[in-house]
Short mmCIF file of C-alpha atoms in Angstrom, two decimals:
data_model
loop_
_atom_site.label_atom_id
_atom_site.label_comp_id
_atom_site.label_asym_id
_atom_site.label_seq_id
_atom_site.Cartn_x
_atom_site.Cartn_y
_atom_site.Cartn_z
CA MET A 1 -0.18 0.06 -0.11
CA VAL A 2 1.13 3.31 -0.64
CA GLN A 3 -0.27 6.65 1.12
CA LEU A 4 -1.71 9.06 -1.21
CA TYR A 5 -2.69 12.86 -0.30
CA GLU A 6 -5.13 15.42 -1.97
CA ASP A 7 -5.15 14.67 -6.14
CA GLU A 8 -2.31 12.46 -5.69
CA ARG A 9 -2.83 9.35 -7.74
CA LEU A 10 -0.91 6.35 -8.87
CA ASP A 11 0.26 5.70 -13.07
CA TYR A 12 1.32 3.29 -14.44
CA LEU A 13 5.06 4.08 -15.61
CA LEU A 14 4.11 4.34 -19.46
CA ALA A 15 3.96 0.30 -20.47
CA ASP A 16 5.70 -0.95 -17.88
CA GLU A 17 2.79 -2.02 -15.50
CA SER A 18 5.27 -3.64 -12.87
CA MET A 19 5.77 0.17 -11.98
CA ARG A 20 4.26 2.65 -10.73
CA ILE A 21 4.61 6.37 -9.90
CA ILE A 22 2.80 9.01 -7.58
CA GLN A 23 1.65 12.01 -9.71
CA SER A 24 -0.63 15.18 -9.34
CA HIS A 25 -2.42 17.69 -11.67
CA SER A 26 -1.69 20.53 -9.37
CA VAL A 27 1.59 19.59 -8.26
CA PHE A 28 3.28 17.19 -10.79
CA SER A 29 3.18 15.02 -13.41
CA PHE A 30 6.17 14.03 -15.97
CA SER A 31 6.75 14.88 -19.40
CA LEU A 32 7.99 13.64 -23.17
CA ASP A 33 11.13 15.57 -21.90
CA ALA A 34 11.91 13.01 -18.79
CA VAL A 35 10.97 10.12 -20.69
CA LEU A 36 13.32 11.23 -23.31
CA LEU A 37 16.52 11.99 -21.66
CA SER A 38 15.91 8.87 -19.52
CA ASN A 39 16.71 7.33 -22.97
CA PHE A 40 19.07 9.73 -24.09
CA ALA A 41 21.27 9.65 -21.24
CA TYR A 42 24.14 6.52 -20.57
CA VAL A 43 24.05 4.44 -18.03
CA PRO A 44 26.42 2.50 -16.26
CA ILE A 45 25.12 -1.43 -16.95
CA LYS A 46 26.11 -3.28 -13.09
CA LYS A 47 27.48 -0.68 -10.73
CA GLY A 48 28.04 2.68 -10.35
CA ASN A 49 26.87 5.73 -9.22
CA ILE A 50 24.42 8.20 -10.93
CA ILE A 51 22.41 11.71 -9.91
CA ASP A 52 19.37 13.44 -11.20
CA LEU A 53 19.13 16.57 -10.39
CA CYS A 54 15.74 18.46 -10.15
CA THR A 55 14.45 15.42 -9.99
CA GLY A 56 10.49 15.85 -9.59
CA ASN A 57 8.41 13.15 -8.40
CA GLY A 58 11.62 10.54 -9.52
CA VAL A 59 10.77 9.83 -12.68
CA ILE A 60 14.09 9.34 -14.09
CA PRO A 61 15.69 7.45 -11.57
CA LEU A 62 12.69 4.95 -12.10
CA PHE A 63 13.22 4.73 -15.37
CA LEU A 64 16.66 4.47 -15.18
CA SER A 65 16.44 1.80 -12.97
CA LYS A 66 15.16 -0.45 -15.26
CA ARG A 67 18.34 0.14 -17.71
CA THR A 68 21.22 -0.17 -14.88
CA ASN A 69 21.61 -2.09 -11.35
CA ALA A 70 23.88 1.37 -10.60
CA LYS A 71 23.09 3.54 -7.55
CA ILE A 72 21.02 6.60 -8.12
CA THR A 73 20.07 9.45 -6.56
CA GLY A 74 17.68 11.88 -7.11
CA VAL A 75 17.85 15.69 -5.85
CA GLU A 76 14.74 17.68 -5.25
CA ILE A 77 14.15 21.12 -3.62
CA GLN A 78 10.58 20.73 -3.07
CA GLU A 79 9.74 18.97 -0.05
CA ARG A 80 6.39 18.10 -1.92
CA LEU A 81 7.86 16.55 -4.70
CA ALA A 82 10.80 15.13 -2.95
CA SER A 83 7.72 13.01 -0.74
CA MET A 84 6.00 11.80 -3.93
CA ALA A 85 9.42 10.41 -5.17
CA THR A 86 10.43 8.89 -2.02
CA ARG A 87 7.07 6.88 -2.15
CA SER A 88 7.04 6.23 -5.42
CA VAL A 89 10.49 4.65 -5.09
CA ASP A 90 9.27 2.70 -2.02
CA TYR A 91 6.27 1.67 -3.42
CA ASN A 92 8.25 0.14 -6.32
CA ASN A 93 10.82 -1.27 -3.90
CA LEU A 94 13.57 -0.21 -5.01
CA ASN A 95 15.14 1.67 -1.86
CA ASP A 96 18.19 -0.19 -1.88
CA GLN A 97 18.61 1.47 -5.45
CA ILE A 98 17.42 5.31 -5.57
CA ASN A 99 18.11 7.56 -2.58
CA ILE A 100 16.42 10.70 -2.85
CA VAL A 101 17.67 13.55 -1.33
CA LEU A 102 15.67 17.11 0.29
CA GLY A 103 17.85 19.99 -1.08
CA ASP A 104 18.94 22.38 -3.25
CA LEU A 105 21.77 21.00 -5.97
CA LYS A 106 23.57 24.27 -5.23
CA ASP A 107 24.59 22.54 -1.77
CA MET A 108 25.57 19.06 -3.45
CA PRO A 109 28.95 18.92 -4.14
CA GLN A 110 28.98 19.65 -0.26
CA LYS A 111 26.87 17.81 1.03
CA LEU A 112 27.63 15.00 -1.20
CA GLY A 113 30.94 14.90 -2.79
CA HIS A 114 32.91 16.09 -5.40
CA GLY A 115 33.92 14.31 -8.36
CA LYS A 116 31.87 11.04 -6.88
CA TYR A 117 29.06 10.37 -9.66
CA ASP A 118 29.45 8.01 -12.82
CA VAL A 119 26.63 10.06 -14.79
CA VAL A 120 24.88 13.40 -13.97
CA THR A 121 21.41 13.42 -15.52
CA CYS A 122 19.06 17.02 -15.21
CA ASN A 123 15.87 18.19 -16.82
CA PRO A 124 16.24 21.46 -15.46
CA PRO A 125 14.01 24.65 -15.47
CA TYR A 126 13.66 25.88 -19.00
CA PHE A 127 12.99 29.54 -18.82
CA PRO A 128 14.19 32.49 -17.03
CA THR A 129 12.32 34.05 -13.95
CA PRO A 130 9.84 36.44 -15.12
CA LYS A 131 8.45 39.20 -12.65
CA VAL A 132 6.41 38.08 -9.67
CA ASP A 133 3.18 38.94 -10.77
CA GLU A 134 3.75 37.17 -14.15
CA GLN A 135 4.85 34.17 -12.71
CA ASN A 136 2.51 31.16 -12.73
CA LYS A 137 0.31 30.95 -9.65
CA ASN A 138 0.98 27.21 -8.64
CA GLU A 139 3.93 27.38 -6.86
CA HIS A 140 5.56 23.56 -7.66
CA TYR A 141 4.74 24.90 -11.99
CA ALA A 142 6.31 28.13 -10.98
CA ILE A 143 9.78 26.26 -9.05
CA ALA A 144 9.97 23.53 -12.12
CA ARG A 145 9.41 25.79 -15.04
CA HIS A 146 11.10 28.66 -14.18
CA GLU A 147 15.06 29.40 -12.73
CA ILE A 148 13.90 30.58 -9.30
CA HIS A 149 16.18 28.51 -7.17
CA CYS A 150 18.21 27.78 -10.53
CA ASN A 151 19.56 28.81 -13.17
CA LEU A 152 21.37 27.12 -16.22
CA GLU A 153 24.78 28.17 -15.07
CA ASP A 154 24.13 26.51 -11.47
CA VAL A 155 23.14 23.26 -12.86
CA ILE A 156 25.83 22.83 -15.61
CA ARG A 157 28.57 24.13 -12.81
CA VAL A 158 27.16 21.68 -10.00
CA SER A 159 27.31 19.31 -12.48
CA SER A 160 30.81 19.14 -13.43
CA GLN A 161 31.50 19.35 -9.49
CA LEU A 162 29.40 15.81 -8.86
CA VAL A 163 30.73 14.25 -11.70
CA LYS A 164 34.49 12.32 -11.69
CA GLN A 165 36.94 12.51 -14.29
CA GLY A 166 35.24 11.24 -17.83
CA GLY A 167 31.94 11.20 -16.65
CA LYS A 168 29.16 12.45 -18.37
CA VAL A 169 26.51 14.52 -17.68
CA SER A 170 23.22 14.99 -19.85
CA ILE A 171 20.79 17.21 -20.26
CA VAL A 172 17.42 18.21 -21.94
CA HIS A 173 16.55 21.93 -22.82
CA ARG A 174 15.35 23.86 -25.06
CA PRO A 175 17.38 25.06 -28.49
CA GLY A 176 17.06 28.55 -27.75
CA ARG A 177 19.47 28.00 -25.12
CA LEU A 178 22.00 25.70 -26.73
CA VAL A 179 24.75 28.04 -27.20
CA ASP A 180 24.24 29.01 -23.69
CA ILE A 181 24.48 25.40 -22.76
CA ILE A 182 27.34 24.67 -24.84
CA THR A 183 29.44 27.73 -23.55
CA LEU A 184 28.53 27.09 -19.85
CA MET A 185 29.72 23.42 -20.40
CA ARG A 186 33.05 24.46 -21.77
CA THR A 187 33.79 26.65 -19.29
CA TYR A 188 33.25 24.15 -16.37
CA ARG A 189 35.27 21.47 -18.59
CA LEU A 190 32.36 19.33 -19.88
CA GLU A 191 33.02 18.41 -23.18
CA PRO A 192 29.96 18.46 -25.55
CA LYS A 193 30.12 15.26 -27.42
CA ARG A 194 26.52 14.07 -28.26
CA LEU A 195 23.43 16.17 -29.46
CA GLN A 196 20.55 15.33 -30.78
CA PHE A 197 17.48 17.53 -32.07
CA ILE A 198 14.03 16.44 -31.04
CA TYR A 199 11.24 17.59 -33.40
CA PRO A 200 7.04 17.83 -33.01
CA LYS A 201 6.65 17.15 -36.26
CA LYS A 202 8.37 16.01 -39.33
CA ASN A 203 8.86 20.11 -41.20
CA LYS A 204 8.61 21.47 -38.01
CA GLU A 205 11.69 23.54 -35.91
CA ALA A 206 12.90 21.53 -32.90
CA ASN A 207 11.51 22.63 -29.65
CA THR A 208 14.18 20.36 -27.69
CA ILE A 209 17.26 19.25 -27.62
CA LEU A 210 19.09 15.82 -26.11
CA ILE A 211 23.12 16.79 -25.07
CA GLU A 212 25.65 14.85 -23.38
CA GLY A 213 29.08 16.34 -21.85
CA ILE A 214 31.72 14.17 -20.54
CA LYS A 215 33.97 15.65 -17.79
CA ASP A 216 38.03 16.80 -19.51
CA GLY A 217 36.82 15.36 -22.95
CA ASN A 218 38.29 15.94 -25.92
CA ALA A 219 36.88 17.97 -28.59
CA ASP A 220 34.16 15.75 -31.02
CA LEU A 221 30.78 16.62 -31.15
CA LYS A 222 28.25 14.18 -32.60
CA ILE A 223 25.32 14.93 -33.90
CA LEU A 224 22.71 12.11 -33.48
CA PRO A 225 19.74 11.38 -36.20
CA PRO A 226 16.78 13.50 -35.85
CA LEU A 227 14.10 12.26 -33.83
CA VAL A 228 10.28 13.14 -34.55
CA VAL A 229 7.57 12.61 -32.03
CA TYR A 230 4.43 12.81 -33.84
CA LYS A 231 3.20 11.71 -37.72
CA GLU A 232 0.88 13.98 -39.81
CA ASP A 233 -2.42 12.10 -38.30
CA ASN A 234 -0.58 12.89 -34.67
CA GLU A 235 -0.42 9.45 -33.89
CA TYR A 236 3.30 8.64 -31.88
CA THR A 237 6.07 8.15 -34.91
CA ASN A 238 7.71 4.29 -34.29
CA GLU A 239 10.77 5.58 -32.87
CA LEU A 240 8.94 7.66 -30.39
CA LYS A 241 6.21 4.41 -29.44
CA GLU A 242 9.46 2.55 -29.24
CA ILE A 243 10.80 4.55 -26.57
CA LEU A 244 7.59 5.00 -24.95
CA TYR A 245 6.26 1.84 -24.81
CA GLY A 246 9.41 -0.92 -26.54
CA THR A 247 7.28 -1.14 -29.30
CA ASN A 248 6.52 0.22 -32.94
#
């Protein structure tokens, strides 16, 4: 049994009926971006240490646990979301593999240790903080979407501090921040190595990017084949069906 509060619900983790996740319409539900990042990120298969920053309700650690036996830490600043993540981990009997930490990601290098992790993942807030009267009235959504508690430089600096030499950092973000991301990655010794553009439909502009950097890696950026989300009839493409459901 799992304790649910207010409008929380227990959803299947996509097609995997063996795993469930606590979500809430008014607090947090995971998006396609989290699924794409979970599929894109490199993970060691048998052992190692992974940390997911801005973990929300723990969706990325849950997805990654299906691909690796490595230890996974999720960091979330919002107490309500951290609680949802912790209860989801407990429900899925993954306490031996996944640990959820409540706190500010900027404090994590000092709290958890420098150069400890083989892999860092992050689905960060995408947008600069608007004026107070322009912010989403829902505090949970405002913090998740806007750079209220951390900005892009914080995310990349902290990721570099947490990851080992030769370790990998994977981020999902918006194409409009690509130049900033690459500039900041190189500033903080993360050499961009893989980049993929996500398109909502064929012949539309990309609306999402996935990028991986290696700590003190050699310059050699590979542009992966583009990924298109929807066909013209608004059905998922075969590539997306494979990622989402393991079938096309």
